[in-house]
Every structure is written in C-alpha cells, then in structure tokens.
GROMACS .gro file of C-alpha atoms in nm:
model
  396
    1MET     CA    1  10.761   5.299  -1.283
    2THR     CA    2  10.863   5.214  -0.926
    3ALA     CA    3  10.605   5.168  -0.656
    4PRO     CA    4  10.679   5.500  -0.479
    5THR     CA    5  10.665   5.686  -0.808
    6ALA     CA    6  10.335   5.524  -0.895
    7ALA     CA    7  10.200   5.613  -0.553
    8SER     CA    8  10.316   5.972  -0.602
    9ALA     CA    9  10.125   5.990  -0.929
   10ARG     CA   10   9.810   5.874  -0.750
   11TYR     CA   11   9.857   6.145  -0.489
   12ARG     CA   12   9.890   6.399  -0.770
   13ASP     CA   13   9.558   6.275  -0.905
   14VAL     CA   14   9.399   6.326  -0.564
   15PHE     CA   15   9.532   6.681  -0.539
   16GLY     CA   16   9.405   6.744  -0.890
   17VAL     CA   17   9.049   6.757  -0.752
   18PRO     CA   18   8.983   7.126  -0.665
   19GLU     CA   19   8.727   7.057  -0.392
   20PHE     CA   20   8.964   6.811  -0.226
   21ARG     CA   21   9.235   7.078  -0.219
   22THR     CA   22   8.998   7.319  -0.045
   23LEU     CA   23   8.890   7.060   0.213
   24PHE     CA   24   9.256   6.972   0.266
   25SER     CA   25   9.340   7.338   0.333
   26LEU     CA   26   9.049   7.375   0.574
   27GLN     CA   27   9.168   7.068   0.765
   28THR     CA   28   9.520   7.207   0.791
   29LEU     CA   29   9.406   7.546   0.918
   30GLN     CA   30   9.168   7.392   1.170
   31VAL     CA   31   9.411   7.143   1.321
   32ALA     CA   32   9.700   7.390   1.338
   33GLY     CA   33   9.486   7.663   1.490
   34ASP     CA   34   9.319   7.431   1.741
   35SER     CA   35   9.657   7.284   1.840
   36VAL     CA   36   9.796   7.631   1.913
   37ARG     CA   37   9.484   7.718   2.112
   38THR     CA   38   9.482   7.392   2.308
   39ILE     CA   39   9.845   7.392   2.418
   40ALA     CA   40   9.831   7.760   2.511
   41LEU     CA   41   9.521   7.711   2.725
   42SER     CA   42   9.645   7.384   2.881
   43VAL     CA   43   9.984   7.521   2.986
   44GLN     CA   44   9.822   7.842   3.107
   45THR     CA   45   9.569   7.643   3.312
   46TYR     CA   46   9.832   7.417   3.469
   47GLU     CA   47  10.038   7.722   3.566
   48ARG     CA   48   9.731   7.889   3.719
   49THR     CA   49   9.605   7.588   3.913
   50GLY     CA   50   9.886   7.331   3.939
   51SER     CA   51   9.615   7.072   3.881
   52SER     CA   52   9.649   6.793   3.626
   53VAL     CA   53   9.269   6.753   3.632
   54TRP     CA   54   9.205   7.111   3.520
   55ALA     CA   55   9.481   7.090   3.259
   56ALA     CA   56   9.335   6.767   3.122
   57LEU     CA   57   8.981   6.912   3.120
   58VAL     CA   58   9.092   7.214   2.920
   59PHE     CA   59   9.289   6.985   2.689
   60ALA     CA   60   8.983   6.767   2.630
   61ALA     CA   61   8.700   7.020   2.660
   62GLY     CA   62   8.656   7.056   2.285
   63MET     CA   63   8.611   6.679   2.254
   64ILE     CA   64   8.374   6.620   2.546
   65PRO     CA   65   8.051   6.736   2.373
   66TYR     CA   66   8.109   6.520   2.067
   67VAL     CA   67   7.872   6.262   2.213
   68ILE     CA   68   7.590   6.520   2.217
   69GLY     CA   69   7.662   6.654   1.871
   70GLY     CA   70   7.704   6.303   1.740
   71ALA     CA   71   7.374   6.190   1.892
   72LEU     CA   72   7.157   6.486   1.793
   73LEU     CA   73   7.306   6.692   1.511
   74LEU     CA   74   7.480   6.463   1.261
   75SER     CA   75   7.191   6.468   1.014
   76LEU     CA   76   7.293   6.826   0.935
   77ALA     CA   77   7.590   6.685   0.746
   78ASP     CA   78   7.359   6.519   0.493
   79ARG     CA   79   7.088   6.787   0.491
   80VAL     CA   80   7.271   7.123   0.476
   81PRO     CA   81   7.495   7.222   0.181
   82GLY     CA   82   7.858   7.175   0.277
   83ARG     CA   83   7.966   7.530   0.196
   84ARG     CA   84   7.705   7.685   0.423
   85LEU     CA   85   7.767   7.436   0.704
   86LEU     CA   86   8.147   7.464   0.705
   87THR     CA   87   8.139   7.844   0.676
   88GLY     CA   88   7.918   7.862   0.984
   89TYR     CA   89   8.131   7.615   1.178
   90HIS     CA   90   8.460   7.797   1.117
   91LEU     CA   91   8.292   8.129   1.196
   92LEU     CA   92   8.194   7.982   1.534
   93ARG     CA   93   8.555   7.871   1.589
   94PHE     CA   94   8.675   8.224   1.517
   95ALA     CA   95   8.426   8.387   1.753
   96VAL     CA   96   8.507   8.154   2.045
   97THR     CA   97   8.884   8.179   2.001
   98ALA     CA   98   8.863   8.559   1.982
   99VAL     CA   99   8.665   8.572   2.309
  100LEU     CA  100   8.923   8.345   2.474
  101ALA     CA  101   9.201   8.573   2.348
  102LEU     CA  102   9.042   8.866   2.532
  103GLY     CA  103   9.136   8.685   2.857
  104GLY     CA  104   9.023   8.725   3.215
  105LEU     CA  105   8.763   8.450   3.198
  106PRO     CA  106   8.695   8.205   3.484
  107LEU     CA  107   8.788   7.847   3.402
  108PRO     CA  108   8.425   7.725   3.393
  109VAL     CA  109   8.351   7.987   3.127
  110VAL     CA  110   8.657   7.881   2.928
  111LEU     CA  111   8.534   7.523   2.940
  112ALA     CA  112   8.183   7.629   2.835
  113LEU     CA  113   8.317   7.811   2.527
  114LEU     CA  114   8.529   7.513   2.424
  115VAL     CA  115   8.227   7.287   2.470
  116ALA     CA  116   8.022   7.516   2.244
  117VAL     CA  117   8.270   7.467   1.960
  118GLY     CA  118   8.298   7.095   2.026
  119LEU     CA  119   7.922   7.052   2.006
  120PHE     CA  120   7.927   7.131   1.632
  121ALA     CA  121   8.268   6.981   1.557
  122PRO     CA  122   8.130   6.634   1.465
  123VAL     CA  123   7.895   6.797   1.214
  124GLY     CA  124   8.182   6.984   1.049
  125GLY     CA  125   8.393   6.669   1.041
  126ALA     CA  126   8.106   6.465   0.896
  127ALA     CA  127   8.051   6.725   0.622
  128VAL     CA  128   8.415   6.696   0.516
  129GLN     CA  129   8.450   6.319   0.548
  130GLY     CA  130   8.118   6.254   0.380
  131ARG     CA  131   8.239   6.428   0.063
  132LEU     CA  132   8.561   6.228   0.029
  133PRO     CA  133   8.408   5.898  -0.099
  134ALA     CA  134   8.223   6.089  -0.374
  135LEU     CA  135   8.534   6.286  -0.471
  136LEU     CA  136   8.775   5.990  -0.445
  137PRO     CA  137   8.613   5.657  -0.535
  138GLY     CA  138   8.776   5.317  -0.474
  139ASP     CA  139   9.122   5.304  -0.321
  140GLY     CA  140   9.150   5.676  -0.386
  141TYR     CA  141   8.952   5.717  -0.065
  142VAL     CA  142   9.232   5.549   0.132
  143LEU     CA  143   9.486   5.780  -0.031
  144GLY     CA  144   9.273   6.081   0.053
  145ARG     CA  145   9.225   5.966   0.412
  146SER     CA  146   9.597   5.906   0.449
  147LEU     CA  147   9.663   6.259   0.325
  148PHE     CA  148   9.415   6.394   0.578
  149GLY     CA  149   9.585   6.193   0.852
  150MET     CA  150   9.927   6.318   0.746
  151THR     CA  151   9.793   6.674   0.732
  152SER     CA  152   9.643   6.646   1.080
  153ALA     CA  153   9.969   6.511   1.218
  154GLY     CA  154  10.184   6.769   1.039
  155ALA     CA  155   9.957   7.052   1.145
  156GLN     CA  156   9.966   6.925   1.505
  157ILE     CA  157  10.345   6.919   1.494
  158ALA     CA  158  10.359   7.270   1.355
  159GLY     CA  159  10.081   7.397   1.580
  160GLN     CA  160  10.218   7.248   1.902
  161ALA     CA  161  10.577   7.348   1.827
  162ALA     CA  162  10.462   7.695   1.723
  163GLY     CA  163  10.242   7.715   2.031
  164GLY     CA  164  10.538   7.646   2.258
  165LEU     CA  165  10.755   7.901   2.078
  166LEU     CA  166  10.480   8.160   2.067
  167LEU     CA  167  10.414   8.121   2.439
  168SER     CA  168  10.779   8.201   2.507
  169ALA     CA  169  10.769   8.505   2.276
  170LEU     CA  170  10.413   8.634   2.318
  171THR     CA  171  10.150   8.651   2.586
  172PRO     CA  172   9.887   8.375   2.586
  173ALA     CA  173   9.643   8.633   2.450
  174GLY     CA  174   9.871   8.705   2.154
  175THR     CA  175   9.905   8.335   2.084
  176LEU     CA  176   9.528   8.292   2.094
  177TRP     CA  177   9.478   8.584   1.855
  178LEU     CA  178   9.694   8.403   1.600
  179ALA     CA  179   9.475   8.095   1.642
  180ALA     CA  180   9.170   8.317   1.587
  181ALA     CA  181   9.325   8.452   1.267
  182SER     CA  182   9.361   8.096   1.131
  183ALA     CA  183   8.990   8.035   1.203
  184ALA     CA  184   8.899   8.358   1.021
  185LEU     CA  185   9.100   8.246   0.719
  186ALA     CA  186   8.924   7.907   0.722
  187THR     CA  187   8.586   8.084   0.730
  188ALA     CA  188   8.673   8.288   0.421
  189LEU     CA  189   8.813   7.985   0.241
  190ALA     CA  190   8.500   7.777   0.304
  191ARG     CA  191   8.271   8.058   0.188
  192LEU     CA  192   8.464   8.150  -0.126
  193ARG     CA  193   8.623   7.827  -0.247
  194LEU     CA  194   8.380   7.544  -0.178
  195PRO     CA  195   8.121   7.462  -0.446
  196ASP     CA  196   7.751   7.490  -0.369
  197VAL     CA  197   7.677   7.114  -0.373
  198PRO     CA  198   7.320   7.003  -0.291
  199PRO     CA  199   7.289   6.796   0.028
  200ALA     CA  200   7.298   6.417  -0.003
  201ALA     CA  201   6.959   6.370   0.165
  202ARG     CA  202   6.651   6.578   0.240
  203GLU     CA  203   6.462   6.395   0.514
  204SER     CA  204   6.139   6.555   0.629
  205SER     CA  205   6.162   6.410   0.981
  206GLY     CA  206   6.316   6.588   1.278
  207LEU     CA  207   6.689   6.646   1.289
  208ALA     CA  208   6.756   6.479   1.625
  209GLY     CA  209   6.516   6.192   1.556
  210GLU     CA  210   6.671   6.111   1.219
  211THR     CA  211   7.022   6.129   1.363
  212TRP     CA  212   6.926   5.900   1.651
  213ARG     CA  213   6.755   5.645   1.426
  214THR     CA  214   7.057   5.626   1.196
  215ASN     CA  215   7.298   5.589   1.486
  216ARG     CA  216   7.084   5.317   1.643
  217SER     CA  217   7.074   5.129   1.312
  218LEU     CA  218   7.451   5.149   1.269
  219LEU     CA  219   7.521   5.038   1.625
  220GLY     CA  220   7.255   4.768   1.612
  221THR     CA  221   7.411   4.593   1.313
  222ARG     CA  222   7.695   4.364   1.412
  223PRO     CA  223   7.942   4.437   1.126
  224THR     CA  224   7.913   4.816   1.150
  225ARG     CA  225   7.911   4.805   1.531
  226GLY     CA  226   8.235   4.608   1.527
  227LEU     CA  227   8.396   4.851   1.283
  228LEU     CA  228   8.289   5.150   1.492
  229LEU     CA  229   8.428   4.996   1.812
  230ALA     CA  230   8.750   4.912   1.628
  231ALA     CA  231   8.776   5.274   1.518
  232TRP     CA  232   8.705   5.407   1.867
  233LEU     CA  233   8.861   5.199   2.142
  234PRO     CA  234   9.230   5.147   2.051
  235ILE     CA  235   9.274   5.514   1.963
  236SER     CA  236   9.075   5.650   2.257
  237LEU     CA  237   9.260   5.440   2.514
  238SER     CA  238   9.606   5.509   2.375
  239VAL     CA  239   9.551   5.883   2.321
  240ALA     CA  240   9.428   5.905   2.682
  241ALA     CA  241   9.796   5.901   2.780
  242GLU     CA  242   9.823   6.255   2.644
  243GLY     CA  243   9.609   6.370   2.936
  244VAL     CA  244   9.911   6.342   3.168
  245VAL     CA  245  10.179   6.463   2.926
  246VAL     CA  246  10.200   6.808   3.088
  247PRO     CA  247  10.247   6.665   3.443
  248TYR     CA  248  10.493   6.404   3.307
  249ALA     CA  249  10.703   6.678   3.147
  250ALA     CA  250  10.679   6.892   3.461
  251GLY     CA  251  10.789   6.599   3.677
  252ALA     CA  252  11.096   6.562   3.459
  253GLY     CA  253  11.185   6.926   3.524
  254ARG     CA  254  11.091   7.026   3.169
  255PRO     CA  255  10.736   7.170   3.165
  256ASP     CA  256  10.809   7.314   2.820
  257ALA     CA  257  10.875   6.957   2.693
  258ALA     CA  258  10.503   6.881   2.675
  259GLY     CA  259  10.503   7.033   2.328
  260LEU     CA  260  10.793   6.805   2.227
  261LEU     CA  261  10.613   6.492   2.346
  262LEU     CA  262  10.291   6.588   2.170
  263SER     CA  263  10.484   6.678   1.855
  264ALA     CA  264  10.658   6.338   1.864
  265ALA     CA  265  10.316   6.173   1.885
  266ALA     CA  266  10.198   6.375   1.587
  267ALA     CA  267  10.514   6.285   1.393
  268GLY     CA  268  10.448   5.915   1.451
  269MET     CA  269  10.091   5.958   1.328
  270LEU     CA  270  10.217   6.135   1.016
  271ALA     CA  271  10.466   5.856   0.944
  272GLY     CA  272  10.206   5.586   1.000
  273ASN     CA  273   9.955   5.743   0.764
  274PHE     CA  274  10.225   5.798   0.503
  275VAL     CA  275  10.360   5.443   0.511
  276VAL     CA  276  10.028   5.262   0.548
  277GLY     CA  277   9.834   5.481   0.308
  278ARG     CA  278  10.098   5.535   0.041
  279LEU     CA  279  10.347   5.249   0.043
  280VAL     CA  280  10.151   4.944   0.163
  281PRO     CA  281   9.929   4.774  -0.102
  282PRO     CA  282   9.566   4.700  -0.013
  283GLY     CA  283   9.615   4.327   0.060
  284PRO     CA  284   9.903   4.362   0.310
  285ARG     CA  285   9.732   4.670   0.453
  286GLU     CA  286   9.433   4.454   0.547
  287ARG     CA  287   9.656   4.194   0.717
  288LEU     CA  288   9.847   4.460   0.911
  289THR     CA  289   9.537   4.612   1.068
  290LEU     CA  290   9.549   4.413   1.394
  291PRO     CA  291   9.929   4.440   1.448
  292LEU     CA  292   9.916   4.814   1.387
  293ALA     CA  293   9.628   4.853   1.631
  294LEU     CA  294   9.827   4.664   1.897
  295LEU     CA  295  10.121   4.895   1.830
  296THR     CA  296   9.916   5.194   1.943
  297GLY     CA  297   9.929   5.068   2.301
  298ALA     CA  298  10.236   4.846   2.339
  299PRO     CA  299  10.503   5.125   2.358
  300LEU     CA  300  10.310   5.300   2.635
  301LEU     CA  301  10.377   5.004   2.866
  302VAL     CA  302  10.741   5.117   2.889
  303PHE     CA  303  10.637   5.440   3.060
  304VAL     CA  304  10.604   5.243   3.384
  305PHE     CA  305  10.984   5.288   3.402
  306GLU     CA  306  10.950   5.667   3.351
  307PRO     CA  307  11.195   5.702   3.060
  308GLY     CA  308  11.376   6.028   2.991
  309LEU     CA  309  11.265   6.279   2.733
  310PRO     CA  310  11.440   6.134   2.422
  311ALA     CA  311  11.314   5.781   2.490
  312ALA     CA  312  10.969   5.912   2.582
  313CYS     CA  313  10.944   6.098   2.251
  314ALA     CA  314  11.050   5.784   2.061
  315LEU     CA  315  10.789   5.573   2.244
  316MET     CA  316  10.514   5.826   2.176
  317ALA     CA  317  10.604   5.830   1.805
  318ALA     CA  318  10.616   5.449   1.784
  319GLY     CA  319  10.271   5.417   1.938
  320THR     CA  320  10.103   5.672   1.714
  321PHE     CA  321  10.261   5.514   1.405
  322GLY     CA  322  10.014   5.232   1.464
  323LEU     CA  323   9.721   5.471   1.416
  324GLY     CA  324   9.756   5.400   1.045
  325TYR     CA  325   9.537   5.096   1.112
  326GLU     CA  326   9.236   5.329   1.106
  327LEU     CA  327   9.268   5.377   0.728
  328THR     CA  328   9.155   5.020   0.668
  329VAL     CA  329   8.877   5.037   0.926
  330GLN     CA  330   8.737   5.356   0.774
  331ARG     CA  331   8.745   5.213   0.422
  332ARG     CA  332   8.555   4.907   0.542
  333LEU     CA  333   8.297   5.132   0.705
  334VAL     CA  334   8.248   5.333   0.383
  335ASP     CA  335   8.188   5.008   0.194
  336ALA     CA  336   7.941   4.884   0.456
  337VAL     CA  337   7.691   5.175   0.457
  338PRO     CA  338   7.460   5.324   0.190
  339GLU     CA  339   7.566   5.650   0.028
  340GLU     CA  340   7.269   5.848   0.161
  341ILE     CA  341   7.380   5.799   0.523
  342ARG     CA  342   7.754   5.792   0.462
  343GLY     CA  343   7.809   6.137   0.610
  344ARG     CA  344   7.626   6.038   0.927
  345ALA     CA  345   7.813   5.707   0.952
  346LEU     CA  346   8.151   5.875   0.922
  347GLY     CA  347   8.032   6.150   1.153
  348LEU     CA  348   7.928   5.890   1.413
  349SER     CA  349   8.270   5.732   1.378
  350GLY     CA  350   8.440   6.066   1.430
  351SER     CA  351   8.216   6.182   1.714
  352GLY     CA  352   8.251   5.852   1.899
  353LEU     CA  353   8.626   5.870   1.857
  354MET     CA  354   8.651   6.224   1.988
  355THR     CA  355   8.416   6.146   2.278
  356GLY     CA  356   8.622   5.841   2.367
  357GLN     CA  357   8.943   6.041   2.355
  358ALA     CA  358   8.793   6.313   2.573
  359ALA     CA  359   8.673   6.057   2.828
  360GLY     CA  360   9.009   5.880   2.822
  361ILE     CA  361   9.207   6.201   2.863
  362GLY     CA  362   8.982   6.314   3.147
  363ALA     CA  363   9.012   5.976   3.322
  364ALA     CA  364   9.389   5.981   3.280
  365GLY     CA  365   9.402   6.329   3.430
  366ALA     CA  366   9.199   6.209   3.730
  367LEU     CA  367   9.426   5.908   3.776
  368GLY     CA  368   9.719   6.148   3.762
  369GLU     CA  369   9.604   6.285   4.097
  370LEU     CA  370   9.658   5.938   4.250
  371LEU     CA  371   9.938   5.777   4.047
  372ALA     CA  372  10.261   5.888   3.886
  373PRO     CA  373  10.206   6.014   3.528
  374GLY     CA  374  10.427   5.739   3.384
  375HIS     CA  375  10.220   5.471   3.556
  376VAL     CA  376   9.899   5.623   3.418
  377MET     CA  377  10.045   5.614   3.066
  378ALA     CA  378  10.139   5.249   3.112
  379LEU     CA  379   9.784   5.169   3.222
  380CYS     CA  380   9.655   5.337   2.906
  381GLY     CA  381   9.883   5.111   2.703
  382ALA     CA  382   9.765   4.796   2.880
  383ALA     CA  383   9.399   4.891   2.828
  384THR     CA  384   9.467   4.952   2.458
  385VAL     CA  385   9.626   4.613   2.406
  386ALA     CA  386   9.338   4.441   2.589
  387ALA     CA  387   9.079   4.622   2.375
  388CYS     CA  388   9.256   4.521   2.054
  389LEU     CA  389   9.258   4.157   2.157
  390CYS     CA  390   8.884   4.175   2.232
  391LEU     CA  391   8.824   4.328   1.886
  392THR     CA  392   9.034   4.078   1.696
  393ARG     CA  393   8.744   3.974   1.468
  394SER     CA  394   8.681   4.332   1.352
  395LEU     CA  395   9.048   4.424   1.322
  396ARG     CA  396   9.155   4.122   1.118
   0.00000   0.00000   0.00000
C-alpha cells in the first residue's frame, strides 16, 4: 500500500466515528455561514463609510471578545454536556444573524451583536476541540485536526466566494438570511445528532474563578506558555494583513477582488493542512514546524511592492500554507495537559488566537489610515518573521 493510500485509509477510519462526522458538519456550517456574513457586512460597511477602520472592525468584531470569553467562560466546555452547549451556541448565532439580516441598524449596534456571538465562540470551539482527543487518540488527533483545518479553509473559500456572488445577485439582507439559515441547520444538527455525553469535569467552584485559575496555571508553566505563544503569535500577526484586504483590492480598482484574495488565503490554508496533516510523517512534521511558521509571514514582505491581483493571490496562498505548522503545536499541547482540563487548554489556545487575530486586524486597519495597504501587509509579514525567531525554542 502506498503512503497516500495508507493515509486515505486512516482518514476513512476518522470519518467512521459518528460523533466526529457530526462535529465536522457543524464546523463546516459555522465557518461557511460566518464567512458569508462577515464579507457581506465588511463590504457593506466599507461602501457606507469609506473607512478601512470601520471595515476592519466589522471584519474582526466577532473575534474581539474572545479574550473575555476565554478568561471567564471556558470552564463551561468541561462542565456542560456538549450537545446542550453547542445547541445553545448555534441558536445564538442564528438569532444574531437574523437580526442583522433585518437591516437598518447603526454600526455600533452591529458591532455589539457580533461581539455577543464572539463572547461565547471560544466556549463552542473548546467543546468541539476538547472532544477530538477522546474520539481520535494518538496520531489520529493530528489527522482529525488537519481535516478540521481543511474544512475551515474549504468552507471559507466557498463562503467568501459565495458571499461575493450572492452580493452581486441579492441584497445584503438576502445574503445574511442565507447565513442565518446555515446557523439554524447547525442548531438542529447539534440537538438531534450529538450524543448526550457527560461533561469531563464537575467542579463545585465558580465558573469564572475556575477558568481563571486554569488559564493562570497554563500560562505560568513555561512549556505550555511557550506552546500557547507559538500557537498565537505567528498566526495572529500574519492574518492581521487581512484587515487591509478590502482597501488593497479597492486601491487596485477591484473592490470585488477582496473575496478572491481571502479565498486564495483559505486555499493555501487548506493545502497546508492537507499536506502537513496527511502526507508528512510525524518525524519530518516536527522538524518542519519552524520553517512552516516562518512561511506564514515571509510572502507578505513582497506586498511592499504592491503586486497585482494574480501575484497577490499567490502570495496570500503561499503564506497561509505555512499555517499547517499549528498541527504539531496543538498535538504537543494536548500531550502536555491533563485530560480533565484539556477542553479549557484548547479553548484558551483558540480564544487567545482569535483575540490576537482580532487585535492584529484592528491594528492593521488603523495603520491603513496612515500607510498604503501593501506597506501595512509587509509590516505584518516582518512582525511575523520576528515573532517566529523569538519563539524558536517552542517551534523546533
């Protein structure tokens, strides 16, 4: 049996787990629906205001409150049954998206609604990620994570491309109603298809206090702190470049090309997760962690020359290919923490990552008021490379 065929058989084993298939479907629906919602609102906001700051804020608003949810609410992932928690989370997504689809809301209200969803997003992510190690032990976890990464990238491609097409065919409200329908479907799927699994832990102490104590322990221990920083910084700094994608495309005379650039980034992420997770054996995968992390930022340096759309798409895809490095970092983190706090550890990783991306995107949008978008993207690349070099010990 050839290596690809063997890897395919392992993927079939992963998909043979019914609960994994349901979680996989929920992830697909969420990312595709949120991508449609985000690009519709971002383009709509930029057209209303002409401001890269407002466009970046709307783009990042769902990620901004991750720091609050990650600091105060993550214990829910280990204390509430996953079916109940995920059903409630997707129901919240549906309600907020439906209200946005009604239209006519001031921008501060739009931001407040997106923040409300983002506040509970780290809990939903932790509930999903915390189940994967139990469902897929050993290197199966890496395969499962790679599938989730590929799904996220593929759903972003489909969602962003569909969002651009839908905006040209429908009103923004119609596009948002389709995103709301995907959230409604995810709610039904979580309620009807997930098993009623008891929570991993039943602490008697307060929710916020337990979450804070666990986070402080993880960040106070050098190995886990290094792994968390390695998971956060390279991705956050490189993805920050997406905060000026809409102005970059508009400056090139192609405001509709923002969807193409974001889809190219998602395609690179899909390819990176596929190659690193499926085709690279564990030993070489470990050795490639640092080079792949550096790759997330290096292509962005070329944007200082403001390349045209085809070259820009290729550079975005090359950079996000390097995001496959995260598979190794996440596996190391799973191995480093006890099972009873695994959901919170992975939730902290996810919430810190989303918070970092939101901060990076917002900062890039602010810099876009002072510098050309291409120069901002190059600065994001330089900061990414510098962070990787500082984290060499954790990334090796």
